[in-house]
PDB file of C-alpha atoms in Angstrom:
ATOM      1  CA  UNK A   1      40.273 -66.105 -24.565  1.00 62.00           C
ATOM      2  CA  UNK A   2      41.939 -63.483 -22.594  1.00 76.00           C
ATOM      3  CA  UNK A   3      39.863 -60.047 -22.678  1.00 70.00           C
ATOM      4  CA  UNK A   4      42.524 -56.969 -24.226  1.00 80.00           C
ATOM      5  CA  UNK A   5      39.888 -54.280 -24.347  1.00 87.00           C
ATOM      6  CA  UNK A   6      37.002 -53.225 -22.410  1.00 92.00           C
ATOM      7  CA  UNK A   7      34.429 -50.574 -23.196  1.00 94.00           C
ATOM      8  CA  UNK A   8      31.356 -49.432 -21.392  1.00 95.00           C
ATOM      9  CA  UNK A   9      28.851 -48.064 -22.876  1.00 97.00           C
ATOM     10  CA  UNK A  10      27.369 -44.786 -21.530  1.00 97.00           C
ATOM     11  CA  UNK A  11      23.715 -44.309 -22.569  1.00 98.00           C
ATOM     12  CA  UNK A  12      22.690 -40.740 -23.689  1.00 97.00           C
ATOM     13  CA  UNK A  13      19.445 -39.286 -23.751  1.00 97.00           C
ATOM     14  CA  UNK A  14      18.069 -39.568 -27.451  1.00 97.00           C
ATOM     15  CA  UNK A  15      18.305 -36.251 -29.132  1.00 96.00           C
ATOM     16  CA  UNK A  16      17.812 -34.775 -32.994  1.00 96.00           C
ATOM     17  CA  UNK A  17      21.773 -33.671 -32.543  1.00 96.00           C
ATOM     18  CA  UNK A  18      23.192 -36.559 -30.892  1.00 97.00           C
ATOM     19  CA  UNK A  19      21.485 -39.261 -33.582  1.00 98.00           C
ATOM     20  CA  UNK A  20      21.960 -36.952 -36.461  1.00 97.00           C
ATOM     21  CA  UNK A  21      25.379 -38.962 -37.695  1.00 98.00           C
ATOM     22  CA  UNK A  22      23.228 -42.343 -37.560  1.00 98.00           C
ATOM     23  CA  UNK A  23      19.992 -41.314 -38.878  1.00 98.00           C
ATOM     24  CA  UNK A  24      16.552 -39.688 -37.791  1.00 98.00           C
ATOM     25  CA  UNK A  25      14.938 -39.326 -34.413  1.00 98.00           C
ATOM     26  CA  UNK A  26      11.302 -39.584 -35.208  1.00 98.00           C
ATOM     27  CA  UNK A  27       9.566 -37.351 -32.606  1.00 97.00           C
ATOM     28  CA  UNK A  28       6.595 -34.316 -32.381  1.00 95.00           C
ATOM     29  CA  UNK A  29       8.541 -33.131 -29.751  1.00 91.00           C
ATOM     30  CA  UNK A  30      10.996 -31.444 -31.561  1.00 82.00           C
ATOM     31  CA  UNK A  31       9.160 -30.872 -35.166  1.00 92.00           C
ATOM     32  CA  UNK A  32       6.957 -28.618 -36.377  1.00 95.00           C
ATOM     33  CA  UNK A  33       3.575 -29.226 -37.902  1.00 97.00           C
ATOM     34  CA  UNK A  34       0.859 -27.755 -39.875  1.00 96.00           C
ATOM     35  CA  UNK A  35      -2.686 -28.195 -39.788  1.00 97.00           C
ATOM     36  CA  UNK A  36      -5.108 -30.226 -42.181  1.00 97.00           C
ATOM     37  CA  UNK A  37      -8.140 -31.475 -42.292  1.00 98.00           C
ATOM     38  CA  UNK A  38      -9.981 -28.304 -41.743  1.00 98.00           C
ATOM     39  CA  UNK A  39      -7.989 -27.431 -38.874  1.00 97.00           C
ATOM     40  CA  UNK A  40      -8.717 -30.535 -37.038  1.00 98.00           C
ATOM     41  CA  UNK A  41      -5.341 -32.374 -37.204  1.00 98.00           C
ATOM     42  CA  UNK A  42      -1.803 -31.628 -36.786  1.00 97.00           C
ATOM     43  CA  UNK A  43       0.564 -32.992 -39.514  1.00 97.00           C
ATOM     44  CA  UNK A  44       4.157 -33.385 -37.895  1.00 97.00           C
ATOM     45  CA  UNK A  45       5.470 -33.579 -41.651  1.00 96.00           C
ATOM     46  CA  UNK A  46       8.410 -35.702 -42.931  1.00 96.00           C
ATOM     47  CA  UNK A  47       9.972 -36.662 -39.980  1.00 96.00           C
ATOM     48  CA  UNK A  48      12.510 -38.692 -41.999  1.00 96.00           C
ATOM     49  CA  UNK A  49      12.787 -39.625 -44.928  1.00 96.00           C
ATOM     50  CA  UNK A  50      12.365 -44.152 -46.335  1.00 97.00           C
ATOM     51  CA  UNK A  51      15.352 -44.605 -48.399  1.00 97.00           C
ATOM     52  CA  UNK A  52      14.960 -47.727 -50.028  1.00 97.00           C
ATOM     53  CA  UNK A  53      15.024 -47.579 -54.233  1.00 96.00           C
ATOM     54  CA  UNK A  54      18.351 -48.974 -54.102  1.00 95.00           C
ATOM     55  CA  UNK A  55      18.397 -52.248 -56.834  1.00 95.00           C
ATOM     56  CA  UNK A  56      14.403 -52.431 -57.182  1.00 96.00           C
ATOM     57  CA  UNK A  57      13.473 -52.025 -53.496  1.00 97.00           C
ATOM     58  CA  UNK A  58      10.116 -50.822 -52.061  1.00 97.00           C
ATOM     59  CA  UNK A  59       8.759 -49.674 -49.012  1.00 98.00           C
ATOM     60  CA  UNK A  60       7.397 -51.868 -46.407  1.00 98.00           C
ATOM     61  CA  UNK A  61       5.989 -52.015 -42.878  1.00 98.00           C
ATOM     62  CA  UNK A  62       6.255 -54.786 -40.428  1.00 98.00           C
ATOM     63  CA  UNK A  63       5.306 -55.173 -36.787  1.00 98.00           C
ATOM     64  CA  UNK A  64       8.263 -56.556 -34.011  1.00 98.00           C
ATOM     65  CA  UNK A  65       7.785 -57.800 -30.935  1.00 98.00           C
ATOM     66  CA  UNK A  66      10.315 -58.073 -28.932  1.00 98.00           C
ATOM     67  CA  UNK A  67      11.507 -59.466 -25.559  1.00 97.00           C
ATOM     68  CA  UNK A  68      14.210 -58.136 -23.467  1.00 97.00           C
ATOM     69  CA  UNK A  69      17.585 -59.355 -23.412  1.00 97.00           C
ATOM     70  CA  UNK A  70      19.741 -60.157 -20.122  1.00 96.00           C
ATOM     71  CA  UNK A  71      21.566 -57.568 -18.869  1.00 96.00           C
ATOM     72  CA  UNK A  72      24.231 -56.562 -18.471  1.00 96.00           C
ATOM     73  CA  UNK A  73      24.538 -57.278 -22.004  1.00 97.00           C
ATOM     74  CA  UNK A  74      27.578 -58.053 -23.985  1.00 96.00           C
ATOM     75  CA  UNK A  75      27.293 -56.454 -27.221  1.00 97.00           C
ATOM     76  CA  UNK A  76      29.196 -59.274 -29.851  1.00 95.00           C
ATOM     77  CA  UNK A  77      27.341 -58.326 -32.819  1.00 96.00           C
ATOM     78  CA  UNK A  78      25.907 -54.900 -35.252  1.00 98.00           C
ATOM     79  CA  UNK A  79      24.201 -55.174 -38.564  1.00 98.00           C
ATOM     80  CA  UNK A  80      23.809 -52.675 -41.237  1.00 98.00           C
ATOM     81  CA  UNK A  81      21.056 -52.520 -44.522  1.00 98.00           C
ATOM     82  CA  UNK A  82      23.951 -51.146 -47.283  1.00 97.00           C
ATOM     83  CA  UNK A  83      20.468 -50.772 -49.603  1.00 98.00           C
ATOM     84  CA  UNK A  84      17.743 -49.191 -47.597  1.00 98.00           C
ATOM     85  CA  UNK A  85      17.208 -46.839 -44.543  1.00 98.00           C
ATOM     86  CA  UNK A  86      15.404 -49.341 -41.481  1.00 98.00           C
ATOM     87  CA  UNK A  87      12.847 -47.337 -38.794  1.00 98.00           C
ATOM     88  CA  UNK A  88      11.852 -48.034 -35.742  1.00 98.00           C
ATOM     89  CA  UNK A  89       8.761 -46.618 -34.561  1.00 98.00           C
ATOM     90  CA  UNK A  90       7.385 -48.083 -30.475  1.00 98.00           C
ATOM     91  CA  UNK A  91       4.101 -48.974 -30.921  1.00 98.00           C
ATOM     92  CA  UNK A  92       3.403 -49.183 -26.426  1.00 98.00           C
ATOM     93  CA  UNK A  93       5.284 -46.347 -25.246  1.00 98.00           C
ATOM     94  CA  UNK A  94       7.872 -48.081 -24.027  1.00 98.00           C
ATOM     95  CA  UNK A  95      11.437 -46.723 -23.441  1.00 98.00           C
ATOM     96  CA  UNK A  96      13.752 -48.963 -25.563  1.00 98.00           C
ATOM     97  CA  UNK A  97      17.986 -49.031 -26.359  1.00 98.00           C
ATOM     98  CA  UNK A  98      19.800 -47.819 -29.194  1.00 98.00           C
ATOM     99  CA  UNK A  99      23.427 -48.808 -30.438  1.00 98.00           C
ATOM    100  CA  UNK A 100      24.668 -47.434 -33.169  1.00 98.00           C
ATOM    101  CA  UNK A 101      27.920 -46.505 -35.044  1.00 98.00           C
ATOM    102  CA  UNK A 102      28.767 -44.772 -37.829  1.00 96.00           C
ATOM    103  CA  UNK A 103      28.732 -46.116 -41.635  1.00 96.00           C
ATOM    104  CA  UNK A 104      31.550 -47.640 -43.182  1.00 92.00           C
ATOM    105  CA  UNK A 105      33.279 -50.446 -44.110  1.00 89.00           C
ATOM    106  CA  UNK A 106      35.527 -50.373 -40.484  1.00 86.00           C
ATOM    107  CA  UNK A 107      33.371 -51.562 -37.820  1.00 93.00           C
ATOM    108  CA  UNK A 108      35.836 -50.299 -34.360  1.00 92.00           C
ATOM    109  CA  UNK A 109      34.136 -51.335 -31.119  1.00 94.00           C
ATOM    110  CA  UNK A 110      35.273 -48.048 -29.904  1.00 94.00           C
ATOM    111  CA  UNK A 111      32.873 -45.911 -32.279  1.00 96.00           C
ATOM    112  CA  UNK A 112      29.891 -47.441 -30.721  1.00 98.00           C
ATOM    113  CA  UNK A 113      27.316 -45.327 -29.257  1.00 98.00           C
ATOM    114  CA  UNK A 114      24.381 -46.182 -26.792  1.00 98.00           C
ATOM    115  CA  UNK A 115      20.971 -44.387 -26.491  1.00 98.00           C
ATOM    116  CA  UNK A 116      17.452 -44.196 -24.709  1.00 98.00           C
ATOM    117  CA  UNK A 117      14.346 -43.542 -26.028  1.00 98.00           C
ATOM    118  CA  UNK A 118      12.166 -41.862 -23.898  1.00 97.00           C
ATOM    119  CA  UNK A 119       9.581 -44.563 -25.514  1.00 98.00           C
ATOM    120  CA  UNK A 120       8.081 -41.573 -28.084  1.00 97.00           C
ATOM    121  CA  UNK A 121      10.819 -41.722 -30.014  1.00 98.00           C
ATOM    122  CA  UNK A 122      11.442 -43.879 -32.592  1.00 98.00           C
ATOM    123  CA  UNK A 123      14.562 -43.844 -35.221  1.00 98.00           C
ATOM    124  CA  UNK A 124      15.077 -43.955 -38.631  1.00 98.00           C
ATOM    125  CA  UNK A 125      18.693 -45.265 -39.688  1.00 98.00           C
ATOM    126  CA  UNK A 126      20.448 -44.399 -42.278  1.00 98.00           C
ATOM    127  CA  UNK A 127      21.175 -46.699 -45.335  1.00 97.00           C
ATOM    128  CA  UNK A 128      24.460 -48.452 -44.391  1.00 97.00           C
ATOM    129  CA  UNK A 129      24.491 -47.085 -40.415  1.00 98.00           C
ATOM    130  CA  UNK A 130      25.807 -49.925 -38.102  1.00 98.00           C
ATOM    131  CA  UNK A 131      23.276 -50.587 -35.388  1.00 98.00           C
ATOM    132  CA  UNK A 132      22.373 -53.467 -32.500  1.00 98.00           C
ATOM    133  CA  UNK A 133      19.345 -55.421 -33.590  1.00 98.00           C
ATOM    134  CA  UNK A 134      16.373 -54.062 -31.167  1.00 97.00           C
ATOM    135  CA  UNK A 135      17.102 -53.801 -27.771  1.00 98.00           C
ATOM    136  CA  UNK A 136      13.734 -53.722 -25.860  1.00 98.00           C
ATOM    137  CA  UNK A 137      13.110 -53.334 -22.148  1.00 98.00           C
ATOM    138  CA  UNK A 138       9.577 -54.736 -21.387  1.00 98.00           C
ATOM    139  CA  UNK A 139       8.607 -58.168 -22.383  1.00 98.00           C
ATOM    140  CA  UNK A 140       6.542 -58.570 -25.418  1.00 98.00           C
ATOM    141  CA  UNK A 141       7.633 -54.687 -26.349  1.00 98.00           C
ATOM    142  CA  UNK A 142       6.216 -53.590 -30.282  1.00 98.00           C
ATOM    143  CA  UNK A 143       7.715 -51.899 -32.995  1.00 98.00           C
ATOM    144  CA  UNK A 144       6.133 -50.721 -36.055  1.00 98.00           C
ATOM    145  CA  UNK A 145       9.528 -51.101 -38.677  1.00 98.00           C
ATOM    146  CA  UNK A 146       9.483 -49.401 -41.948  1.00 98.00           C
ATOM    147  CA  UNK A 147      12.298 -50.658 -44.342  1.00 98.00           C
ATOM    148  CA  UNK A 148      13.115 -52.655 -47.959  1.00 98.00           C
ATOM    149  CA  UNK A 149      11.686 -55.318 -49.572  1.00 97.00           C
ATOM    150  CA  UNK A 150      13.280 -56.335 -52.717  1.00 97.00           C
ATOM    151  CA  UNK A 151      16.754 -57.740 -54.663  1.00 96.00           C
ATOM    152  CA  UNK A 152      19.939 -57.396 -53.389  1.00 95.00           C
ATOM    153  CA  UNK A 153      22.127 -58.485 -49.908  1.00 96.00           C
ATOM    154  CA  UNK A 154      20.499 -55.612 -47.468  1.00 97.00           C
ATOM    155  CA  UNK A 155      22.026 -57.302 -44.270  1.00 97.00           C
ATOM    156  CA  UNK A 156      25.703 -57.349 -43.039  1.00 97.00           C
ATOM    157  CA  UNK A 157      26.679 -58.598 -39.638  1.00 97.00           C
ATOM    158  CA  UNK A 158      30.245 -58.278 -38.463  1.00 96.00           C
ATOM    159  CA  UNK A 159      30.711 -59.777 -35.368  1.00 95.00           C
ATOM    160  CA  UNK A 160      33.591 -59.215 -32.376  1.00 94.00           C
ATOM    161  CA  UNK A 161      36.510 -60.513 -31.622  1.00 90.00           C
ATOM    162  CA  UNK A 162      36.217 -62.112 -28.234  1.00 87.00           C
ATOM    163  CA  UNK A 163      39.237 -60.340 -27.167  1.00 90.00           C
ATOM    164  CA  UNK A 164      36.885 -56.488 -26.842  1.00 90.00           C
ATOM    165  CA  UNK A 165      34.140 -57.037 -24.835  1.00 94.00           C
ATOM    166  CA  UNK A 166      31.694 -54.700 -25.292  1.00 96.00           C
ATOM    167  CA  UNK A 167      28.972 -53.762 -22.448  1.00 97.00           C
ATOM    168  CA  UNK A 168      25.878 -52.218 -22.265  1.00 97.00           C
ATOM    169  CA  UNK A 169      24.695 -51.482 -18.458  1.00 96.00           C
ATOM    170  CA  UNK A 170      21.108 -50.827 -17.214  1.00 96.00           C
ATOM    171  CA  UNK A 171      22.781 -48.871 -14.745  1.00 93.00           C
ATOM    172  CA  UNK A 172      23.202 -45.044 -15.016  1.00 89.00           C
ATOM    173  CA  UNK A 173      20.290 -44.481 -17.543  1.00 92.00           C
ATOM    174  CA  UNK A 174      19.224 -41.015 -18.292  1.00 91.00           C
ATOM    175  CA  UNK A 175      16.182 -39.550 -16.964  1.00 76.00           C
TER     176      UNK A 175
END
């Protein structure tokens, strides 16, 4: 197959702005709190929000583990859960990959968006938000992943022509 399109991927920094369009970035950072428990601990309050009703669905949490992929790494596949919100939360401190692209039912290669997590962060995305399954960068990397249990199709994959090819380079990370 004879490649027609090429994209790069440029990895941003992971900010509250720049996600905003795909979801939540989940981070004390950037969030205010208020204290409880007689002053003793700081509650960084609903730092987003599990959206997962949809057809009977409830709540649930789940630990990943994860190894690296190879890189550079041809991206030939997103998924998206059209019936719950899916977070991501590192459990090791790790800084981890993001792809994401806006929801719809037009998946374009060229709407495709590549983050870093400074491994603090974790992300909450959006009910129906396109996004790479979890791209860690240490071996044996954990994630603590709130999302749906329940009824329904929750999972869509669309996978890529082989004619785009789609690439996501270690190279030129952000700080």
């Amino acid at each position: 197959m004879t490649v027609i399109n090429s994209i790069a991927l440029t990895v941003e920094p992971l900010t509250q702005d720049a996600f905003a369009p795909f979801g939540d970035v989940i981070d004390k950072a950037e969030s205010e709190y208020f204290l409880i428990n007689n002053g003793s601990t700081r509650r960084y309050h609903q730092l987003a929000n599990v959206d997962v009703a949809d057809n009977g669905g409830t709540p649930i949490i789940s630990i990943f583990q994860a190894t690296p992929l190879a890189y550079p790494l041809q991206i030939s596949m997103m998924e998206r859960h059209p019936l719950g919100s899916q977070a991501f939360i590192p459990l090791l401190g790790n800084p981890y990959l993001i792809v994401v692209a806006e929801k719809g039912d037009g998946l374009q290669p060229q709407a495709l968006r590549a983050f870093m997590s400074n491994g603090k962060q974790g992300v909450n995305y959006h009910k129906g938000v396109w996004h790479h399954p979890v791209l860690a960068l240490q071996p044996d990397d954990q994630f603590l992943i709130v999302d749906r249990a329940g009824e329904g199709h929750n999972c869509d994959e669309v996978y890529f022509d082989q004619s785009t090819q789609i690439n996501l380079s270690l190279d030129k990370l952000p700080n």
